[in-house]
Short mmCIF file of C-alpha atoms in Angstrom, two decimals:
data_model
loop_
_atom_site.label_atom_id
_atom_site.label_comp_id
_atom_site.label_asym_id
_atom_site.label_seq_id
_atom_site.Cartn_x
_atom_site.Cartn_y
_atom_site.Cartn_z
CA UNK A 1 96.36 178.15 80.80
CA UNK A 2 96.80 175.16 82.21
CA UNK A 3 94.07 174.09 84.96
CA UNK A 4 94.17 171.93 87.53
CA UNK A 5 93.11 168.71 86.37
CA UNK A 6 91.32 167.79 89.76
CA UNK A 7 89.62 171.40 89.39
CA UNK A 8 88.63 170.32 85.49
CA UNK A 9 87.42 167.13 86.58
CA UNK A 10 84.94 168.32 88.89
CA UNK A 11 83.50 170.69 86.82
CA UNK A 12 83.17 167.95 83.73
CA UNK A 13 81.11 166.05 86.69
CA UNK A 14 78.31 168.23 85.91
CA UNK A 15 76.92 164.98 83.65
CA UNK A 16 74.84 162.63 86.16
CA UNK A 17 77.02 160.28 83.76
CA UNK A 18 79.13 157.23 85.51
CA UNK A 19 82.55 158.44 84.77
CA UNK A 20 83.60 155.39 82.53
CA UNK A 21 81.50 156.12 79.93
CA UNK A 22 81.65 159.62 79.53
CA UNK A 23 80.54 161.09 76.25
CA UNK A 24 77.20 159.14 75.26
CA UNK A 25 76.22 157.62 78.25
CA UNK A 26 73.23 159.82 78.38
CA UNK A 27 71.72 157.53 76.04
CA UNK A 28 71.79 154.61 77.92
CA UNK A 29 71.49 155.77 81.38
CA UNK A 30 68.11 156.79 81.89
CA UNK A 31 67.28 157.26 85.45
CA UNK A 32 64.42 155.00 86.03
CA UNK A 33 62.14 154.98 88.71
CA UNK A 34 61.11 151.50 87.96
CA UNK A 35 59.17 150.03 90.98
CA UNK A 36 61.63 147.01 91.66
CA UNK A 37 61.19 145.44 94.81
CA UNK A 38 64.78 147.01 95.73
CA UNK A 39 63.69 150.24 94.80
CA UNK A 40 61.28 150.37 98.25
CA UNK A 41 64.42 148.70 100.29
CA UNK A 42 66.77 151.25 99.28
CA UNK A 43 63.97 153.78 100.06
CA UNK A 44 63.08 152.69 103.35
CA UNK A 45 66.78 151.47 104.49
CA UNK A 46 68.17 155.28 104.82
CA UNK A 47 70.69 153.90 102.33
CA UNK A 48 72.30 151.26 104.26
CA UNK A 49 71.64 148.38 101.41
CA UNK A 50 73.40 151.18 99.18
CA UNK A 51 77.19 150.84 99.82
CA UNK A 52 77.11 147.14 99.49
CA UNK A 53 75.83 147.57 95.95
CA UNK A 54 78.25 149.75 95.23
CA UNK A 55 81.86 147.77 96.92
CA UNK A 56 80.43 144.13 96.05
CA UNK A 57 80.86 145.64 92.14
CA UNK A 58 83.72 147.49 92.41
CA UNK A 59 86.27 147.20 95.48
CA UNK A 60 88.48 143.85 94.80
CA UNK A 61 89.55 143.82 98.77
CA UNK A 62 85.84 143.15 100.57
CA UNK A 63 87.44 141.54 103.04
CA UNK A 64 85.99 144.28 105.96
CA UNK A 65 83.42 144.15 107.81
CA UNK A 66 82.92 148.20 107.55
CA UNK A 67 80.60 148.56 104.68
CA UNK A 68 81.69 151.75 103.80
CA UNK A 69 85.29 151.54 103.14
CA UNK A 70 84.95 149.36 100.19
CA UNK A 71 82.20 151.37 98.51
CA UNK A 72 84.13 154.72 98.94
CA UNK A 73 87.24 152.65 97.35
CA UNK A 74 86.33 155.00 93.68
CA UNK A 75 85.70 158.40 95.33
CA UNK A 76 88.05 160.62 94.14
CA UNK A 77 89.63 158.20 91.31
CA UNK A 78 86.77 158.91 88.74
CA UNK A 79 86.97 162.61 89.02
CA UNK A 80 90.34 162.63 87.57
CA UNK A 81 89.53 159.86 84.96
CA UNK A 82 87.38 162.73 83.36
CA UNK A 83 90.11 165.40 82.55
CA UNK A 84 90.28 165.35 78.59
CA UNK A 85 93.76 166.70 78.27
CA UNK A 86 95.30 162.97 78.71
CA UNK A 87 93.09 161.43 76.07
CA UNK A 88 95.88 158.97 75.72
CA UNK A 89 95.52 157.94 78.64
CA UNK A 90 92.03 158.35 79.35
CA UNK A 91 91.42 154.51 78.08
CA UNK A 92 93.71 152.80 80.51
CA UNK A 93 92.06 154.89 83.64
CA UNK A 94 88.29 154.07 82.27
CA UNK A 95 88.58 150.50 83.17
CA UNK A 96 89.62 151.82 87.02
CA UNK A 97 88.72 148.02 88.67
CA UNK A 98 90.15 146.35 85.59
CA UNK A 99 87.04 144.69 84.81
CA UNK A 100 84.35 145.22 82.56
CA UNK A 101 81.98 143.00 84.19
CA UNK A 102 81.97 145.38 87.17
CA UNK A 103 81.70 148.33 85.55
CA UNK A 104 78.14 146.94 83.76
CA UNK A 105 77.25 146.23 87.11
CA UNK A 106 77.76 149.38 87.98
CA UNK A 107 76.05 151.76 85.27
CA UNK A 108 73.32 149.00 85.80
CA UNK A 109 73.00 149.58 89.38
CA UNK A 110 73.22 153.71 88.54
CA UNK A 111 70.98 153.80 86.10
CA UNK A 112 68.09 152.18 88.57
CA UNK A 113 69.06 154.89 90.82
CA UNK A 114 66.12 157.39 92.18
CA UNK A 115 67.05 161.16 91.96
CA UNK A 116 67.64 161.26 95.68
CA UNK A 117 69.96 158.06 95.52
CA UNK A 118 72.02 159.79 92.09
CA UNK A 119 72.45 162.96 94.51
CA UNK A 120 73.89 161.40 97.22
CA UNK A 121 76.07 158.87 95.19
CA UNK A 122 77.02 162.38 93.25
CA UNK A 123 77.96 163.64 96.87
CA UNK A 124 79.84 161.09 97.84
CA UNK A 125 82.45 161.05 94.71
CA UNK A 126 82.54 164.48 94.47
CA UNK A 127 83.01 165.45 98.09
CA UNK A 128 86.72 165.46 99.55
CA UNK A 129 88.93 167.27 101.82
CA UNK A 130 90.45 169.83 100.11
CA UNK A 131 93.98 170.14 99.23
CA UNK A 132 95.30 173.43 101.25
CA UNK A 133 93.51 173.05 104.07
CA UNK A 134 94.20 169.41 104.43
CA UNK A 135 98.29 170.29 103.52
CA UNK A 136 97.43 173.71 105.80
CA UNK A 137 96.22 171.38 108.50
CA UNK A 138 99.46 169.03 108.16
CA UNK A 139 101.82 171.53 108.31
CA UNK A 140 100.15 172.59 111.43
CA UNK A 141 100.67 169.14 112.71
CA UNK A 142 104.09 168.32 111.83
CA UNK A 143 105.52 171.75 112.16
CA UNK A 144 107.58 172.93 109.63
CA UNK A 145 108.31 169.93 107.36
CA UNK A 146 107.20 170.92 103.66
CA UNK A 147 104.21 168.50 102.68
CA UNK A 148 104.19 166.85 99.48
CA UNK A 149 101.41 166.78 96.98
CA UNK A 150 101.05 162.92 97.16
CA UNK A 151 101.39 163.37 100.60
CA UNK A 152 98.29 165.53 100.80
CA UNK A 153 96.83 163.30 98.38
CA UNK A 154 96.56 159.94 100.09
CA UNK A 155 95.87 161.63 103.75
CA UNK A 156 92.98 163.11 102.19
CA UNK A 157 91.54 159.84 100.91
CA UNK A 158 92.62 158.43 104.23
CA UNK A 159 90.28 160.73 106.29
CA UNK A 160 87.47 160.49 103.65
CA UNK A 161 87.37 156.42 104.02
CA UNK A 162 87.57 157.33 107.70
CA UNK A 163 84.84 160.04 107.43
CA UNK A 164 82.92 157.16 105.68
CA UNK A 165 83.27 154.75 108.33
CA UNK A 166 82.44 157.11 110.99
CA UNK A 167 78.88 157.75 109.20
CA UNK A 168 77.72 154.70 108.36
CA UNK A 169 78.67 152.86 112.30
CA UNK A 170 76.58 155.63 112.90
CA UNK A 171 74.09 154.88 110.87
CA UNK A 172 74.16 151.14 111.96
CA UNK A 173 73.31 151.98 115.59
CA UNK A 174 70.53 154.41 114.28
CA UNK A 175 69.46 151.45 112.95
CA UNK A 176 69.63 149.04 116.00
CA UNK A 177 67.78 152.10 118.50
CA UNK A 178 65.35 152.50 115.80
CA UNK A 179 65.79 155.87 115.88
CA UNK A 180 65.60 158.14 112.26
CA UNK A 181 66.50 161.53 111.21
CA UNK A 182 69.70 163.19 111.05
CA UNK A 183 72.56 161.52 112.49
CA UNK A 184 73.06 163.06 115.99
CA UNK A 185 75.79 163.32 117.89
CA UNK A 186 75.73 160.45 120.34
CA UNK A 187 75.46 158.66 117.40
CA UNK A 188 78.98 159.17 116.20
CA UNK A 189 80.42 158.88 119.69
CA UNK A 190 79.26 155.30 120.15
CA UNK A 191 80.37 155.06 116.48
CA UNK A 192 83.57 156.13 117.37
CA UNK A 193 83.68 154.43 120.29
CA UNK A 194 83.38 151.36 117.98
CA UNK A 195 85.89 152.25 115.43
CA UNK A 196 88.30 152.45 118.73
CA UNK A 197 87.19 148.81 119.69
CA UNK A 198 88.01 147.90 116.42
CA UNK A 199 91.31 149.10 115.89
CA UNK A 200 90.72 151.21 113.12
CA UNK A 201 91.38 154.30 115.03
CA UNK A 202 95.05 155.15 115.67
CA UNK A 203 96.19 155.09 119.61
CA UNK A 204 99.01 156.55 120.90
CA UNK A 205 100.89 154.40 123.31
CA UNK A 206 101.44 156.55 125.38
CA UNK A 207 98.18 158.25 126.95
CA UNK A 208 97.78 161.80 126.40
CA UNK A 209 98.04 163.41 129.84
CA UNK A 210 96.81 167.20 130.68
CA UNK A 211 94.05 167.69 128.12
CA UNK B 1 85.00 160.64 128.51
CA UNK B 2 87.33 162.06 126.69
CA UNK B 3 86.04 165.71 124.72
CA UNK B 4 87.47 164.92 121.41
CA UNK B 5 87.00 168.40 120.86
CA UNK B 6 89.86 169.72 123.50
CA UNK B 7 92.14 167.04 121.43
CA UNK B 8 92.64 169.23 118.57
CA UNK B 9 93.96 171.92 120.86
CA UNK B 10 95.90 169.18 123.07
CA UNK B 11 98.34 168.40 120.49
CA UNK B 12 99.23 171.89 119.05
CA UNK B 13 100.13 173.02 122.26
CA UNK B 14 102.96 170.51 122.44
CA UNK B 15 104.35 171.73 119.75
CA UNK B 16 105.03 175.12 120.50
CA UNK B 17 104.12 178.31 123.11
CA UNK B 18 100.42 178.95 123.84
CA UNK B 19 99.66 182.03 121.68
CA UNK B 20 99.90 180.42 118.63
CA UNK B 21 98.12 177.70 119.49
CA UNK B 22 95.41 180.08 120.09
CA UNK B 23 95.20 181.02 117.09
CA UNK B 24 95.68 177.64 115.03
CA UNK B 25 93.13 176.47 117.01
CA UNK B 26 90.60 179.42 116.36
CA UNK B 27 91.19 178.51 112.89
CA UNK B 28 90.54 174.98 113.86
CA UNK B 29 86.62 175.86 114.24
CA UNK B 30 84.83 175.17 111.03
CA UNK B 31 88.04 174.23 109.10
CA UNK B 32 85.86 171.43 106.91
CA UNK B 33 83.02 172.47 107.29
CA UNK B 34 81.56 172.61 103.90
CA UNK B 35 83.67 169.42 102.58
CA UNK B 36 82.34 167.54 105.66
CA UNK B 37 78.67 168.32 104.62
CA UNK B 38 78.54 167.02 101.51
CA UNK B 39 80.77 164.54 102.92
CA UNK B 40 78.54 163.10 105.38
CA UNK B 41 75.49 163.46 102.95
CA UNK B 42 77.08 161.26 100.89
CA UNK B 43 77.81 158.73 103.24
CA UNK B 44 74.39 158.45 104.44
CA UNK B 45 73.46 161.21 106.86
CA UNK B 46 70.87 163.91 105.92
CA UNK B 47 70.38 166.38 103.20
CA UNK B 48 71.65 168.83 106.23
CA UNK B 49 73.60 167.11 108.50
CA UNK B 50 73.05 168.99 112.36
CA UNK B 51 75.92 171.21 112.73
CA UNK B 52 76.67 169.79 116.04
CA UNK B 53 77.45 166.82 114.66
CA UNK B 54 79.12 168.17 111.48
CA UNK B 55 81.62 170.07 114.12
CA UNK B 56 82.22 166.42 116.02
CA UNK B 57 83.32 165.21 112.76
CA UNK B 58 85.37 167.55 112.08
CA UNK B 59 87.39 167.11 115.59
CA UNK B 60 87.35 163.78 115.16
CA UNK B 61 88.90 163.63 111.92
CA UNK B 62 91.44 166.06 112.79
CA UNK B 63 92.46 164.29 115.55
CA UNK B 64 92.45 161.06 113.54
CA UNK B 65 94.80 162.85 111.02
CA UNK B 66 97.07 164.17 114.19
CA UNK B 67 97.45 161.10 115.33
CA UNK B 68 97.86 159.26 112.51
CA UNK B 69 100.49 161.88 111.08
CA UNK B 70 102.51 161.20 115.05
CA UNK B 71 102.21 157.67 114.86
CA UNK B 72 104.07 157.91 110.94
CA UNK B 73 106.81 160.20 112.55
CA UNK B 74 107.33 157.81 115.64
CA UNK B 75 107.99 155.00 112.88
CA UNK B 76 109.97 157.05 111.10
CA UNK B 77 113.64 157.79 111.52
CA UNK B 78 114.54 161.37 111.51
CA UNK B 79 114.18 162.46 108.06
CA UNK B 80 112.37 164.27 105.69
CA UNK B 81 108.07 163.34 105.68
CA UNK B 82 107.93 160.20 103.41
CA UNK B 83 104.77 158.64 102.01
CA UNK B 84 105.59 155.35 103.01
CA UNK B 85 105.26 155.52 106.14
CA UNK B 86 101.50 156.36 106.38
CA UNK B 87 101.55 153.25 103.71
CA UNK B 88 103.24 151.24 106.51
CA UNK B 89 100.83 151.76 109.32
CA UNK B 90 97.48 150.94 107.50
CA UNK B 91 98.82 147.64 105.95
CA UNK B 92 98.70 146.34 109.23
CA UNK B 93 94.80 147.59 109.42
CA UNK B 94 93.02 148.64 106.81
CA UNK B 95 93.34 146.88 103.39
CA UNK B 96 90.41 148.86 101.66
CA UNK B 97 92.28 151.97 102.51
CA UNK B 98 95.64 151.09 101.57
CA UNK B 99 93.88 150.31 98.26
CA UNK B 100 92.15 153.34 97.99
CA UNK B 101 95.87 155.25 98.37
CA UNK B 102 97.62 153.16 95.98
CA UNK B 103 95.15 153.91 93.72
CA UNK B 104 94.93 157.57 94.20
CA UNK B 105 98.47 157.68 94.35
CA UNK B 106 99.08 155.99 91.04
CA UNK B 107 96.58 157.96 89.29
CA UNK B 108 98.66 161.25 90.45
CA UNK B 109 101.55 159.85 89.34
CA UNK B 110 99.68 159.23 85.88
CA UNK B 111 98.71 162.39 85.65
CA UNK B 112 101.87 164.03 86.78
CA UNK B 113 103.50 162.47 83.71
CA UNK B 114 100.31 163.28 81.12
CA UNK B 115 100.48 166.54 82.33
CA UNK B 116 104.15 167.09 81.30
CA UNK B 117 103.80 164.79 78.12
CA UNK B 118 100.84 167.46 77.39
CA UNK B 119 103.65 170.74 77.90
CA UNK B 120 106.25 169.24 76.11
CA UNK B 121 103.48 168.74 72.87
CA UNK B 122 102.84 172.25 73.26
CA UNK B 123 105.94 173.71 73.66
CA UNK B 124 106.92 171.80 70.07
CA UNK B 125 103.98 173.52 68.74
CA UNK B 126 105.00 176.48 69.81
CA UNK B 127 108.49 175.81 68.70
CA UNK B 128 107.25 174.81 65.20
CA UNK B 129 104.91 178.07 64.41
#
């Protein structure tokens, strides 16, 4: 029976592996906890020095100022890399940046990772909207146009980039109150505010009356 | 200051009578949750995000989508839902994202076609035996 190959993928992402080198990665990527100097920064920084690790090596476009948009630029890709029944074409999607200067960089950057840091990088590919409620939620918007698959697709990795954007402004201004500890709610208002200030928030023209 | 979280409700009710509405929005409430969690852990919030902020997420990013999905259909002549016109808007923003979709997009595309490649190889099997 054929499964869904976004289904198989994320089960196959059981392996703390970096998807590009699937099968005997294990070997080489032994999670250190080597006491670089980094290590304490990346400790300390509530994972703020994290995403720019993580978009210098792999997003081509750094051109934003938002962090986070870059780094989340492999999210969902790498999932699907790791569904075996396209072996064929399994080699062409392993080099997803093109490069395989980056993608040393990166299984050198993930195998310095701390447990805590392999989790949360783990949460962030693996996390996602998921398909019927995002295409539920779509439907609901548009009203009765039938939503394509793609469709579904590239809204979902739109909000996740969003979602991404929204957390980490948030975790900026943490940063500039000083304040730790979950990220609160006023905290993603301002963030949002930002976001707005930016222009990376879509504005209707015309101003919603009657809330 | 706007309540983000009325917004959700704000643009369903355009759309069609109240009771509905009602009810689309009831199922509104905790719609992503669980994705958002993990979500927002790993973007950089806590091992449990607070579930007040989880549900100001959510609104947000439903909102986001809303209006991002209007925006597309005021660009868009009346037709059928097309992909490019979500393409269309972010160019003008976001190159990171319009990245990110061109790649996810491709990749379905890619696996749309291994995935019939991979019946048609089974069906000749099949065939063969």
């Amino acid at each position: 029976m054929m499964k869904d190959p976004f289904e198989a993928a994320l089960e196959e992402q059981n392996l703390e592996t970096p998807p590009e080198s699937p099968i005997h990665a294990d070997d080489e990527e032994i999670i250190n906890v080597q006491p670089l100097a980094e290590a304490d920064d990346y400790d300390g920084d509530s994972n703020l020095s994290f995403p720019p690790h993580a978009s210098s090596s792999v997003r081509p476009s750094d051109s934003t100022p938002v962090v986070g948009s870059g780094g989340t630029g492999r999210g969902k890709e790498e999932e699907e890399e790791e569904d075996e029944e396209e072996n064929m074409d399994v080699d062409m999607r392993r080099v997803p940046s093109g490069d395989p200067d980056k993608m040393a960089k990166m299984k050198e950057i993930l195998s310095r990772f701390t447990d805590d840091q392999m989790s949360r990088y783990e949460s962030f590919r693996r996390s996602g909207f998921q398909k019927a409620n995002m295409k539920r939620l779509l439907i609901g918007i548009t009203g009765t146009q039938k939503i394509s698959l793609p469709m579904t697709i590239a809204v979902s990795g739109i909000a996740k980039m969003f979602v991404g954007e929204l957390i980490e402004t948030a975790r900026i201004i943490m940063t500039e109150r000083k304040e730790n500890g979950p990220i609160r709610p006023c905290h993603i208002r301002e963030s949002y505010r930002r976001l707005k200030l930016e222009g990376k928030v879509p504005r209707r023209s015309v101003q919603r009356l009657f809330r | 200051m706007h309540g983000s979280s009325a917004t959700g409700g704000a643009s369903k009710s355009r759309a069609g009578p109240s009771q509905p509405t009602d009810a689309s929005l009831k199922r509104k409430r905790g719609f992503f949750q669980k994705d958002l969690q993990h979500m927002m852990y790993g973007f950089g919030d806590d091992h449990n995000p607070l579930p007040e902020t989880v549900s100001l997420v959510e609104d947000i990013v439903i909102e986001y989508v809303t209006d991002l999905v209007h925006k597309a259909q005021d660009i868009a002549p009346k037709r059928g839902k097309l992909l490019t016109e979500d393409f269309l808007f972010l160019i003008r923003k976001d190159l990171p994202k319009l990245h990110r979709c061109t790649e996810l997009l491709s990749m379905n595309e890619e696996l749309k076609q291994a995935r019939k490649a991979f019946e048609v190889d089974e069906e000749k099997i099949a065939n063969a035996e």
